[in-house]
PDB file of C-alpha atoms and ligand atoms in Angstrom:
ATOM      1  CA  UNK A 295      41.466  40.730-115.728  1.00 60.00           C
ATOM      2  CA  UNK A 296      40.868  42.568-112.642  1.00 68.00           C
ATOM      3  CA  UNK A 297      42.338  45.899-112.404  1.00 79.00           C
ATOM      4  CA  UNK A 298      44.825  46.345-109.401  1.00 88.00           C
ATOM      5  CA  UNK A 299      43.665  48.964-107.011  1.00 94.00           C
ATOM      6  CA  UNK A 300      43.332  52.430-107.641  1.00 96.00           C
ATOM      7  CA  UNK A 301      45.806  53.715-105.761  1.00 98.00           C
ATOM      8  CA  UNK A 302      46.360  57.324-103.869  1.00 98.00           C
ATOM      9  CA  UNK A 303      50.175  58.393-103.128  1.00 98.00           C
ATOM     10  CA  UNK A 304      50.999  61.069-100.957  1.00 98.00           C
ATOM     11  CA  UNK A 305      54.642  62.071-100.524  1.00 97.00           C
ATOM     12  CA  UNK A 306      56.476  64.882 -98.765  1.00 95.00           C
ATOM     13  CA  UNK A 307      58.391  65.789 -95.193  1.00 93.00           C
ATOM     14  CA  UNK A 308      57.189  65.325 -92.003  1.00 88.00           C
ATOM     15  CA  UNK A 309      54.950  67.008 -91.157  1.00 88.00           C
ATOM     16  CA  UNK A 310      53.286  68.637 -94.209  1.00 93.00           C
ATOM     17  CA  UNK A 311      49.987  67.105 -93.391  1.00 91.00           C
ATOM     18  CA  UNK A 312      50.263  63.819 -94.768  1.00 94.00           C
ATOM     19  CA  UNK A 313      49.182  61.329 -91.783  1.00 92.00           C
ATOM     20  CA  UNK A 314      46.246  63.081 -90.968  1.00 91.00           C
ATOM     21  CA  UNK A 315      45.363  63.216 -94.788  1.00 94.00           C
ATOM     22  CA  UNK A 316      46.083  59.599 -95.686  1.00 96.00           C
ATOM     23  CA  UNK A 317      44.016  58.429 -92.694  1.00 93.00           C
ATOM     24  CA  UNK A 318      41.153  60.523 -93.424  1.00 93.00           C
ATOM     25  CA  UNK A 319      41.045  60.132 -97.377  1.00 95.00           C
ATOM     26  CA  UNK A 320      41.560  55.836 -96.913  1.00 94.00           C
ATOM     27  CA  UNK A 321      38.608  55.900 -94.234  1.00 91.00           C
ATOM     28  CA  UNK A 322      36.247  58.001 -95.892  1.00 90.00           C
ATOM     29  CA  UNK A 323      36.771  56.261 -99.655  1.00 91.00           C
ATOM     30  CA  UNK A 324      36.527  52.657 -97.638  1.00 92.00           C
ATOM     31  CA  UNK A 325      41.217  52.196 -98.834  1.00 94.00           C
ATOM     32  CA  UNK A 326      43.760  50.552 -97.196  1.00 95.00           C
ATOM     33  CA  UNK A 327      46.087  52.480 -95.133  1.00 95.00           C
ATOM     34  CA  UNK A 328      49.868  52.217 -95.949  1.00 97.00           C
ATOM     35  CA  UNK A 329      52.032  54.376 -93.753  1.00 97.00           C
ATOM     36  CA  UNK A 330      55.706  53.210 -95.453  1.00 98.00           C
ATOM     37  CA  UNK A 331      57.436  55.962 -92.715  1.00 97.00           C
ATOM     38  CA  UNK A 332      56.189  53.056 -89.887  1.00 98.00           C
ATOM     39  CA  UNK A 333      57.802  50.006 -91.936  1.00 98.00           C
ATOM     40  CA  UNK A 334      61.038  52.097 -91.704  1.00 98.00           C
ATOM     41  CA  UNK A 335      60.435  53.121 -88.264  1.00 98.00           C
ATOM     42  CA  UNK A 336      59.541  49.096 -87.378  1.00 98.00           C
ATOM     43  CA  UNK A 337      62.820  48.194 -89.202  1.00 98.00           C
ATOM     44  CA  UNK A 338      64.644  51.102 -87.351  1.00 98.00           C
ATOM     45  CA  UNK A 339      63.542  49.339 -83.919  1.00 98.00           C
ATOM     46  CA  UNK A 340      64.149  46.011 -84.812  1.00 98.00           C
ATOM     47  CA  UNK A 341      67.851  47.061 -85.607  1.00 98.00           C
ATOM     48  CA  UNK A 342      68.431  48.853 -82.476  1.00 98.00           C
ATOM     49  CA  UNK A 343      66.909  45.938 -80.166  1.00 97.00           C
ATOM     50  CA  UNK A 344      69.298  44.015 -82.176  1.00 97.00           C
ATOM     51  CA  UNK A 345      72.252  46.243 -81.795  1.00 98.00           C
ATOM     52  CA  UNK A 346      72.604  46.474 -85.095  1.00 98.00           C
ATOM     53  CA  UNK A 347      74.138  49.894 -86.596  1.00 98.00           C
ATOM     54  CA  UNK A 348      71.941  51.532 -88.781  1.00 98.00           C
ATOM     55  CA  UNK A 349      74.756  51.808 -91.840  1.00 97.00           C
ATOM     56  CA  UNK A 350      75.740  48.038 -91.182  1.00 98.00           C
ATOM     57  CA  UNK A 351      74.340  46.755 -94.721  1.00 98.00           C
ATOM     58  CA  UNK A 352      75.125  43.075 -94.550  1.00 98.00           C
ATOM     59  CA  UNK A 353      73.137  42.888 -91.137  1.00 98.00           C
ATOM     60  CA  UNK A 354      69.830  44.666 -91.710  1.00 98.00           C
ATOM     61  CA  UNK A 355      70.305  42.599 -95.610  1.00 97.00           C
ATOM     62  CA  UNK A 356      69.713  39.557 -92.814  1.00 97.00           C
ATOM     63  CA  UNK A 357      67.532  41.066 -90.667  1.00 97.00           C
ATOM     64  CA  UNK A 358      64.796  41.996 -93.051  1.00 97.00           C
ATOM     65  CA  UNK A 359      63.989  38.808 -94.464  1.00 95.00           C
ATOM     66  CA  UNK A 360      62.895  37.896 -90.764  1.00 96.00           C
ATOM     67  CA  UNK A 361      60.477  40.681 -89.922  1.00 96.00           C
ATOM     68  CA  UNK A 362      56.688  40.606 -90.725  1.00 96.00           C
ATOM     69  CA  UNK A 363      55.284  43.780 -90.445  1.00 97.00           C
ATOM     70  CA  UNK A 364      50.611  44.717 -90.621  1.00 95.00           C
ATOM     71  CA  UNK A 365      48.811  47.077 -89.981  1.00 96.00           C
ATOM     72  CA  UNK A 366      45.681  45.822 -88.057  1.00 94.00           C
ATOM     73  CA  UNK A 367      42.628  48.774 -88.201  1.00 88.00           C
ATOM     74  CA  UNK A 368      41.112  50.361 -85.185  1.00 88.00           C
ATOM     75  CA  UNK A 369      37.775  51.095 -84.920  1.00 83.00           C
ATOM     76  CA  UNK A 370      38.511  54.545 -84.261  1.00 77.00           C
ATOM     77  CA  UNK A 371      40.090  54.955 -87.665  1.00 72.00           C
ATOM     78  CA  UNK A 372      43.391  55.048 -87.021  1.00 83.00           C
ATOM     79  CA  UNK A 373      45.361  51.619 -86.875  1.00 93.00           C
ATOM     80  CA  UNK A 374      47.866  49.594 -84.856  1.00 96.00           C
ATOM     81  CA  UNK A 375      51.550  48.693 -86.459  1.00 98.00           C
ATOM     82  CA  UNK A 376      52.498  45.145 -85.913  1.00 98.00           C
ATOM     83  CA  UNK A 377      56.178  44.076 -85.753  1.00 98.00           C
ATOM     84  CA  UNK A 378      56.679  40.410 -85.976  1.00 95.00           C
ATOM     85  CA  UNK A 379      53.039  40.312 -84.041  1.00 96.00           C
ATOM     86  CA  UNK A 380      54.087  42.497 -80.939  1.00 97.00           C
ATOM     87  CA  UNK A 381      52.009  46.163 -81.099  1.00 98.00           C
ATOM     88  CA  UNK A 382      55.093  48.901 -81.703  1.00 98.00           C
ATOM     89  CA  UNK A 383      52.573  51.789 -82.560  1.00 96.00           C
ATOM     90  CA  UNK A 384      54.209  54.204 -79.984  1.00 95.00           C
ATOM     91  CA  UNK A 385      57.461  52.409 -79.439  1.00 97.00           C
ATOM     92  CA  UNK A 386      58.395  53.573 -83.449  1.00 97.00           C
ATOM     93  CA  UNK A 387      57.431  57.274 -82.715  1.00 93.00           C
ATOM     94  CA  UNK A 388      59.753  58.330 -80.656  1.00 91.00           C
ATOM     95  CA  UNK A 389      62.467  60.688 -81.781  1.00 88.00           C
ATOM     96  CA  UNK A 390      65.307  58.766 -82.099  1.00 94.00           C
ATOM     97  CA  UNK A 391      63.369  56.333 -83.637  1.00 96.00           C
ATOM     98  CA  UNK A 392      62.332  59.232 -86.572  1.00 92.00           C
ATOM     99  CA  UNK A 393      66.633  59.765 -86.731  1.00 91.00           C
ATOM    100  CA  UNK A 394      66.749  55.949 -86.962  1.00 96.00           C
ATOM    101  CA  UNK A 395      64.130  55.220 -89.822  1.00 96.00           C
ATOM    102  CA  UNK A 396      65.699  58.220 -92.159  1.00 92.00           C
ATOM    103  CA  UNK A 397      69.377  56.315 -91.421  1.00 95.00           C
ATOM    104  CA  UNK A 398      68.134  53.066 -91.930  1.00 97.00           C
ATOM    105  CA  UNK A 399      65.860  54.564 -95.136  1.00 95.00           C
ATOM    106  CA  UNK A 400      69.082  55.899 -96.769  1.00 93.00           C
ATOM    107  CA  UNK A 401      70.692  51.971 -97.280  1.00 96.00           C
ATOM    108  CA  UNK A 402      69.323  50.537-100.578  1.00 96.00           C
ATOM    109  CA  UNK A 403      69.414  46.893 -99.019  1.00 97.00           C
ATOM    110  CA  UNK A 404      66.251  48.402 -96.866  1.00 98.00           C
ATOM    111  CA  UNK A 405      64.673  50.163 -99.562  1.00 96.00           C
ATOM    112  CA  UNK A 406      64.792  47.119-102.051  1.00 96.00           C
ATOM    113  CA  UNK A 407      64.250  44.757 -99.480  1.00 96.00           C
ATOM    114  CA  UNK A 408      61.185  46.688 -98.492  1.00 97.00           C
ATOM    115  CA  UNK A 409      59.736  47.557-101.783  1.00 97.00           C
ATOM    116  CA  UNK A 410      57.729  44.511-102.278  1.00 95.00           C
ATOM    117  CA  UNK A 411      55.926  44.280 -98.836  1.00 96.00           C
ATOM    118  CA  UNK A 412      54.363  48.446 -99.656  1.00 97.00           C
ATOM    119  CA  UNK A 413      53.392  46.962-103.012  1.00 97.00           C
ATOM    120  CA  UNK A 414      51.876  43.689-101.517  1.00 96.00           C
ATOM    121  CA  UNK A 415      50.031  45.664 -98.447  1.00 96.00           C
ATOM    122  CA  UNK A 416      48.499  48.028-101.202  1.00 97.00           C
ATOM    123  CA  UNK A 417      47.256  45.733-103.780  1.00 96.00           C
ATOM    124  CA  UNK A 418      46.431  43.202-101.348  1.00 94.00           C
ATOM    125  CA  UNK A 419      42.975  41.379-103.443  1.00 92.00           C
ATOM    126  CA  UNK A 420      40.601  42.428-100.397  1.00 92.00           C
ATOM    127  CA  UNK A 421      41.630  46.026-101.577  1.00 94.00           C
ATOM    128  CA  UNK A 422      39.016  48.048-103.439  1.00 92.00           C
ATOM    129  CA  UNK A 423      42.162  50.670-103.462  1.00 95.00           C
ATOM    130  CA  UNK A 424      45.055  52.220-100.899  1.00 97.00           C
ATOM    131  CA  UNK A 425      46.363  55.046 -99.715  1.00 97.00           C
ATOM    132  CA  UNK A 426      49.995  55.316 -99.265  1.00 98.00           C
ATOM    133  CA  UNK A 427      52.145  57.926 -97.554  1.00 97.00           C
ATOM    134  CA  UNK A 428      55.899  58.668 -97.169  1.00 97.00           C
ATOM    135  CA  UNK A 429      58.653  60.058 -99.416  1.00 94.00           C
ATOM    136  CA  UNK A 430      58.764  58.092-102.531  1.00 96.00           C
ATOM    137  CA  UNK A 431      55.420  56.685-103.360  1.00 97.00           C
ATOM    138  CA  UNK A 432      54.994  58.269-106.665  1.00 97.00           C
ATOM    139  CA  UNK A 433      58.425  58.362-107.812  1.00 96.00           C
ATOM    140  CA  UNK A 434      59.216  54.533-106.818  1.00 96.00           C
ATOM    141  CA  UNK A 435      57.030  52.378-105.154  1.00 97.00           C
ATOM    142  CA  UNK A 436      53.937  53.283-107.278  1.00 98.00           C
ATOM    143  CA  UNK A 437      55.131  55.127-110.415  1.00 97.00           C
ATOM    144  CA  UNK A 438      51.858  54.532-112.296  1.00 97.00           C
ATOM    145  CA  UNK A 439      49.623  55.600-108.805  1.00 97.00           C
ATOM    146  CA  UNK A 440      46.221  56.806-110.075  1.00 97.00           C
ATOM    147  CA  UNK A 441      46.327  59.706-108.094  1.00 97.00           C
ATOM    148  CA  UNK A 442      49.455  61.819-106.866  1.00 98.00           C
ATOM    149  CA  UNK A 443      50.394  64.393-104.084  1.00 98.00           C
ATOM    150  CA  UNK A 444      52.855  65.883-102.999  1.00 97.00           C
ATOM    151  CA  UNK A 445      52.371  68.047 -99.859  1.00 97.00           C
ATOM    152  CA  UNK A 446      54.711  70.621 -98.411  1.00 95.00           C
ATOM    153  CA  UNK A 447      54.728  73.455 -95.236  1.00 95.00           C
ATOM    154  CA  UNK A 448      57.348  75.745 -94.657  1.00 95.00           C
ATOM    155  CA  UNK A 449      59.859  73.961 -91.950  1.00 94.00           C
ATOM    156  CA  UNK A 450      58.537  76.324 -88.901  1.00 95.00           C
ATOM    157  CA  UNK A 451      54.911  75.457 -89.831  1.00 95.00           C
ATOM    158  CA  UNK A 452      55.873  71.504 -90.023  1.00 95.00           C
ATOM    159  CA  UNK A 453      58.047  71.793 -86.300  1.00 96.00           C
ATOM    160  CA  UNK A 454      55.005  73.427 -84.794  1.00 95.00           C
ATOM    161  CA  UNK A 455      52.768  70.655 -85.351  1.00 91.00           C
ATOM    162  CA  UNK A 456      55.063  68.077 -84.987  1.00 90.00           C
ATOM    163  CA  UNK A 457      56.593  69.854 -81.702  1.00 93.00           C
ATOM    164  CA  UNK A 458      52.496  69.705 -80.563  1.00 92.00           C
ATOM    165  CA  UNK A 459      52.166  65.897 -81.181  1.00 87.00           C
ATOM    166  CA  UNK A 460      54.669  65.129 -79.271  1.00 87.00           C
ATOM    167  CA  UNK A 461      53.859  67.403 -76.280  1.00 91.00           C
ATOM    168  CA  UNK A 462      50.799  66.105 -76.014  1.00 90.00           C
ATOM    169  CA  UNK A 463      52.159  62.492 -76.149  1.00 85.00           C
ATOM    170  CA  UNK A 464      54.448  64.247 -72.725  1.00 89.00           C
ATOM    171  CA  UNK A 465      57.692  64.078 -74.875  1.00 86.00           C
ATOM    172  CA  UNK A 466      59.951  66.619 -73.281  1.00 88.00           C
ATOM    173  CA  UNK A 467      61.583  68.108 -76.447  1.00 90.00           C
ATOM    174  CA  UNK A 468      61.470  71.548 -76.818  1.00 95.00           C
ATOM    175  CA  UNK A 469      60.461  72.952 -80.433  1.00 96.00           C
ATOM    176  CA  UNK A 470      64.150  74.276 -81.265  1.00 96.00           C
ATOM    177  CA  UNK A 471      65.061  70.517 -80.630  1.00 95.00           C
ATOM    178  CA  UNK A 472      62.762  69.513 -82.862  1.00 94.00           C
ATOM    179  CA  UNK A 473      63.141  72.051 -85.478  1.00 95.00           C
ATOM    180  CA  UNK A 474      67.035  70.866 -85.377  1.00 95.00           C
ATOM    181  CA  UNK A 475      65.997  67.231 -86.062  1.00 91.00           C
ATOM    182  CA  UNK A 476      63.584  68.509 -88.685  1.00 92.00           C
ATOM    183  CA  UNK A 477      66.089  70.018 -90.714  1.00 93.00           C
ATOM    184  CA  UNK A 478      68.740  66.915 -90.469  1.00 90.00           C
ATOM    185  CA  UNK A 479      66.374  64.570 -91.806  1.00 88.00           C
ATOM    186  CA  UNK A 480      65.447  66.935 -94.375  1.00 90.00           C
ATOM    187  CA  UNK A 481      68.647  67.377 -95.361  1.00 90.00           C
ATOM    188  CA  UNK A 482      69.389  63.838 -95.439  1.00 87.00           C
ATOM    189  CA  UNK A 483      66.182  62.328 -96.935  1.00 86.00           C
ATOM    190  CA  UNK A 484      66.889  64.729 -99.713  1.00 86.00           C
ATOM    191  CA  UNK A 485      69.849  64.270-100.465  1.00 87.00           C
ATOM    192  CA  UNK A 486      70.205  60.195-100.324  1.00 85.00           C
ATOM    193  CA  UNK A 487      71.561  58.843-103.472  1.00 85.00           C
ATOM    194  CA  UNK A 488      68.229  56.373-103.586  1.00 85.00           C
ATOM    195  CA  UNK A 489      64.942  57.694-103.985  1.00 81.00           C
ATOM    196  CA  UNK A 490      65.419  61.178-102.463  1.00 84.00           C
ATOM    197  CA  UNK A 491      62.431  63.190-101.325  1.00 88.00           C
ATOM    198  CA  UNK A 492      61.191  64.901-104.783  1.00 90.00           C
ATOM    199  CA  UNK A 493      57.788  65.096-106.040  1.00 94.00           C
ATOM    200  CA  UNK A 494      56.786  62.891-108.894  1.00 96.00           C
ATOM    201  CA  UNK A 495      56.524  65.199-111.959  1.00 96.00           C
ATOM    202  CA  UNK A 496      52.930  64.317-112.556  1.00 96.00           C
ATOM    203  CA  UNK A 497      52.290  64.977-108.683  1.00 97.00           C
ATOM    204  CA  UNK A 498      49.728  67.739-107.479  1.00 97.00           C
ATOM    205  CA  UNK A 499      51.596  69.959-105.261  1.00 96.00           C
ATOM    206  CA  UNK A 500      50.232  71.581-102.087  1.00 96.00           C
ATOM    207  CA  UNK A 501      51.798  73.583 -99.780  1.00 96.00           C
ATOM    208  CA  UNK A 502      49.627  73.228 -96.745  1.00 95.00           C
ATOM    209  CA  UNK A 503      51.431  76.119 -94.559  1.00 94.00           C
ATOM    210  CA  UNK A 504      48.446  78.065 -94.208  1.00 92.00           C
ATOM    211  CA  UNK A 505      45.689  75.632 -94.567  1.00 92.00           C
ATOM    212  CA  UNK A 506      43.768  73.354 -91.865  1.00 89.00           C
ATOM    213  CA  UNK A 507      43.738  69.774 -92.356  1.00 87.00           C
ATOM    214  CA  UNK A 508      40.244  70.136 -92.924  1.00 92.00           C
ATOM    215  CA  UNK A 509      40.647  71.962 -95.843  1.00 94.00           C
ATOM    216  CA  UNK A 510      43.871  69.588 -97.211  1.00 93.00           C
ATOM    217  CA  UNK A 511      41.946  66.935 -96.621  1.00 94.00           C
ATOM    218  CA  UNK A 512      38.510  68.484 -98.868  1.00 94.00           C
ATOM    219  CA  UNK A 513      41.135  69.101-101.619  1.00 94.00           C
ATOM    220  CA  UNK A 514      43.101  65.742-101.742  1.00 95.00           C
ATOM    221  CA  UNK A 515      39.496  64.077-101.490  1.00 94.00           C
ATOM    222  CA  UNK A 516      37.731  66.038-104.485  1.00 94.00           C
ATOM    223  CA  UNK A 517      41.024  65.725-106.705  1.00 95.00           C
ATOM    224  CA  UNK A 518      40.897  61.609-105.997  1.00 95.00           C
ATOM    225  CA  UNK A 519      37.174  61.573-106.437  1.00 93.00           C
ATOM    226  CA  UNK A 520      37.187  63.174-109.838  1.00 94.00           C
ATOM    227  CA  UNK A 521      39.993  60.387-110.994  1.00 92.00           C
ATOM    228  CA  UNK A 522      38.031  57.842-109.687  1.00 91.00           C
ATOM    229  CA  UNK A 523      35.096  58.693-111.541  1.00 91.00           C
ATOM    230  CA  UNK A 524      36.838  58.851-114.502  1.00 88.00           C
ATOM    231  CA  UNK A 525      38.748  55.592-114.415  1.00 82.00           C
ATOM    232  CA  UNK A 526      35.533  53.904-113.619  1.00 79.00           C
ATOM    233  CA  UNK A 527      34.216  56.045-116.852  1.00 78.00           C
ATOM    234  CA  UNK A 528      36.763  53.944-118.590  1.00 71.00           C
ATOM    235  CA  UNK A 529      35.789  50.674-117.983  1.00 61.00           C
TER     236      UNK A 529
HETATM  237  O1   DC B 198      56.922  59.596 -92.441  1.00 54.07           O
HETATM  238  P1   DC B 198      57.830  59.246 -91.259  1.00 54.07           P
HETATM  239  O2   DC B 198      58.313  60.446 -90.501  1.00 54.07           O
HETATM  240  O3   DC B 198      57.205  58.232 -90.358  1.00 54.07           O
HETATM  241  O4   DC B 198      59.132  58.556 -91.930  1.00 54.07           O
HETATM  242  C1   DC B 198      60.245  58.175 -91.172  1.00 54.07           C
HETATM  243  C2   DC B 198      61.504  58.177 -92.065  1.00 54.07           C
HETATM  244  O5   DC B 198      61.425  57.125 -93.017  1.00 54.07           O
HETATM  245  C3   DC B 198      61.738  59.459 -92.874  1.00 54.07           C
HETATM  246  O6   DC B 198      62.709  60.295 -92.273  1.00 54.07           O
HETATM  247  C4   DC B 198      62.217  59.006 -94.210  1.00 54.07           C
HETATM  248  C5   DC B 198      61.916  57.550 -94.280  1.00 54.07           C
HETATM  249  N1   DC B 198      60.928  57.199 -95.307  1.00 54.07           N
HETATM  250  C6   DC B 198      61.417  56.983 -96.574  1.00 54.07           C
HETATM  251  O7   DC B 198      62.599  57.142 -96.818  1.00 54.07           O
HETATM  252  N2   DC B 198      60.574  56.576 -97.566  1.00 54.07           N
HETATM  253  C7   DC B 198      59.265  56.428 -97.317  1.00 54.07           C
HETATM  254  N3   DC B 198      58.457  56.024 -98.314  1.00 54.07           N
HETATM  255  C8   DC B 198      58.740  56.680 -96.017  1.00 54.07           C
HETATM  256  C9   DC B 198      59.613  57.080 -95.036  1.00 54.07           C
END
């Protein structure tokens, strides 16, 4: 039998680092890239186009089954998220959008109904292995993940860098504003009866306050590389 993919999860808030790591580690090891925060966000924007409320159970239960959400790769690295085959890369990123996806992520009608598709886009047969980042990778989606993280920066460290993406994007929220927002969803994706934000047990922790990403990046990299070689060691 053909072993599934190895598989690389990487939870924790916004803003600890994650993104930037999960893109880097998938393109350098030749993984597929699973960002679960933009299947929330997609779901988040489908809802609101559809005016429906983000607690209103019975109609995102309805609304799910008739999304398709990819992820196409750029060249550049990165790659494009594809709702229902219209590009919503920047449309999901906005900030009410972030408030949206951790409403809409606290309903377990989403999360069950959206369980299956991370699975499928990670073990896809094409895949030699994935990366996948958001909040519950380790604890739910992949329990059994071959390698596990779970990164962390104190919440003025995490604002800061999120407060300079989205200046740079011309967003007009100042960093209180977003330090404000920070904190909500914190508080709420941790304390949702469903698969709060906690690290796995078996996760690696990192707090990556003080570090670069280069550096968060050389560490996740080395850790996965030394698994790898030992599960092909295995075989
Ligand atoms: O990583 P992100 O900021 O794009 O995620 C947006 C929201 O989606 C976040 O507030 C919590 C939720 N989320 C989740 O509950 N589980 C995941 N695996 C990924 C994201």
């Amino acid at each position: 039998m053909t072993p599934r993919p190895f598989i690389v999860a990487i939870d924790g808030p916004a803003g600890a680092g994650k993104s930037t790591a999960a893109r880097r580690i998938a393109s350098r090891l030749g993984f597929a890239l699973v960002d679960t925060g933009a299947i929330y966000r997609s779901v988040a924007l489908a809802a609101s186009r559809e005016g429906i409320a983000f607690d209103d159970d019975a109609r995102l239960g309805a609304l799910l089954p008739r999304l398709t959400i990819r992820f196409e790769p750029l060249p550049s690295g990165g790659q494009r998220v594809l709702l229902s085959g219209e590009d919503v890369s920047s449309a999901i990123r906005t900030p009410p959008m972030s408030l949206g996806a951790s409403a809409v992520s606290a309903r377990p009608v989403v999360r069950a109904g959206l369980l299956e598709l991370q699975r499928r886009l990670a073990t896809a047969p094409e895949n030699r292995g994935a990366v996948l980042e958001g909040r519950d990778i380790g604890t739910v989606v992949f329990p059994d993940a071959d390698a596990k993280f779970f990164l962390t920066a104190s919440p003025e460290v995490r604002a800061r860098r999120r407060f300079e993406e989205l200046r740079q994007k011309g967003d007009p929220q100042t960093y209180e504003q977003v330090l404000a927002d920070q904190r909500k969803r914190d508080r709420d994706d941790s304390s949702r009866a469903v698969a709060p934000l906690v690290p796995a047990p078996d996760a690696q922790q990192l707090d990556t306050s003080g570090m670069d990403l280069d550096a968060v990046v050389a560490a996740l990299a080395a850790a996965v590389e030394d698994r790898l070689s030992r599960r092909a060691g295995r075989r």
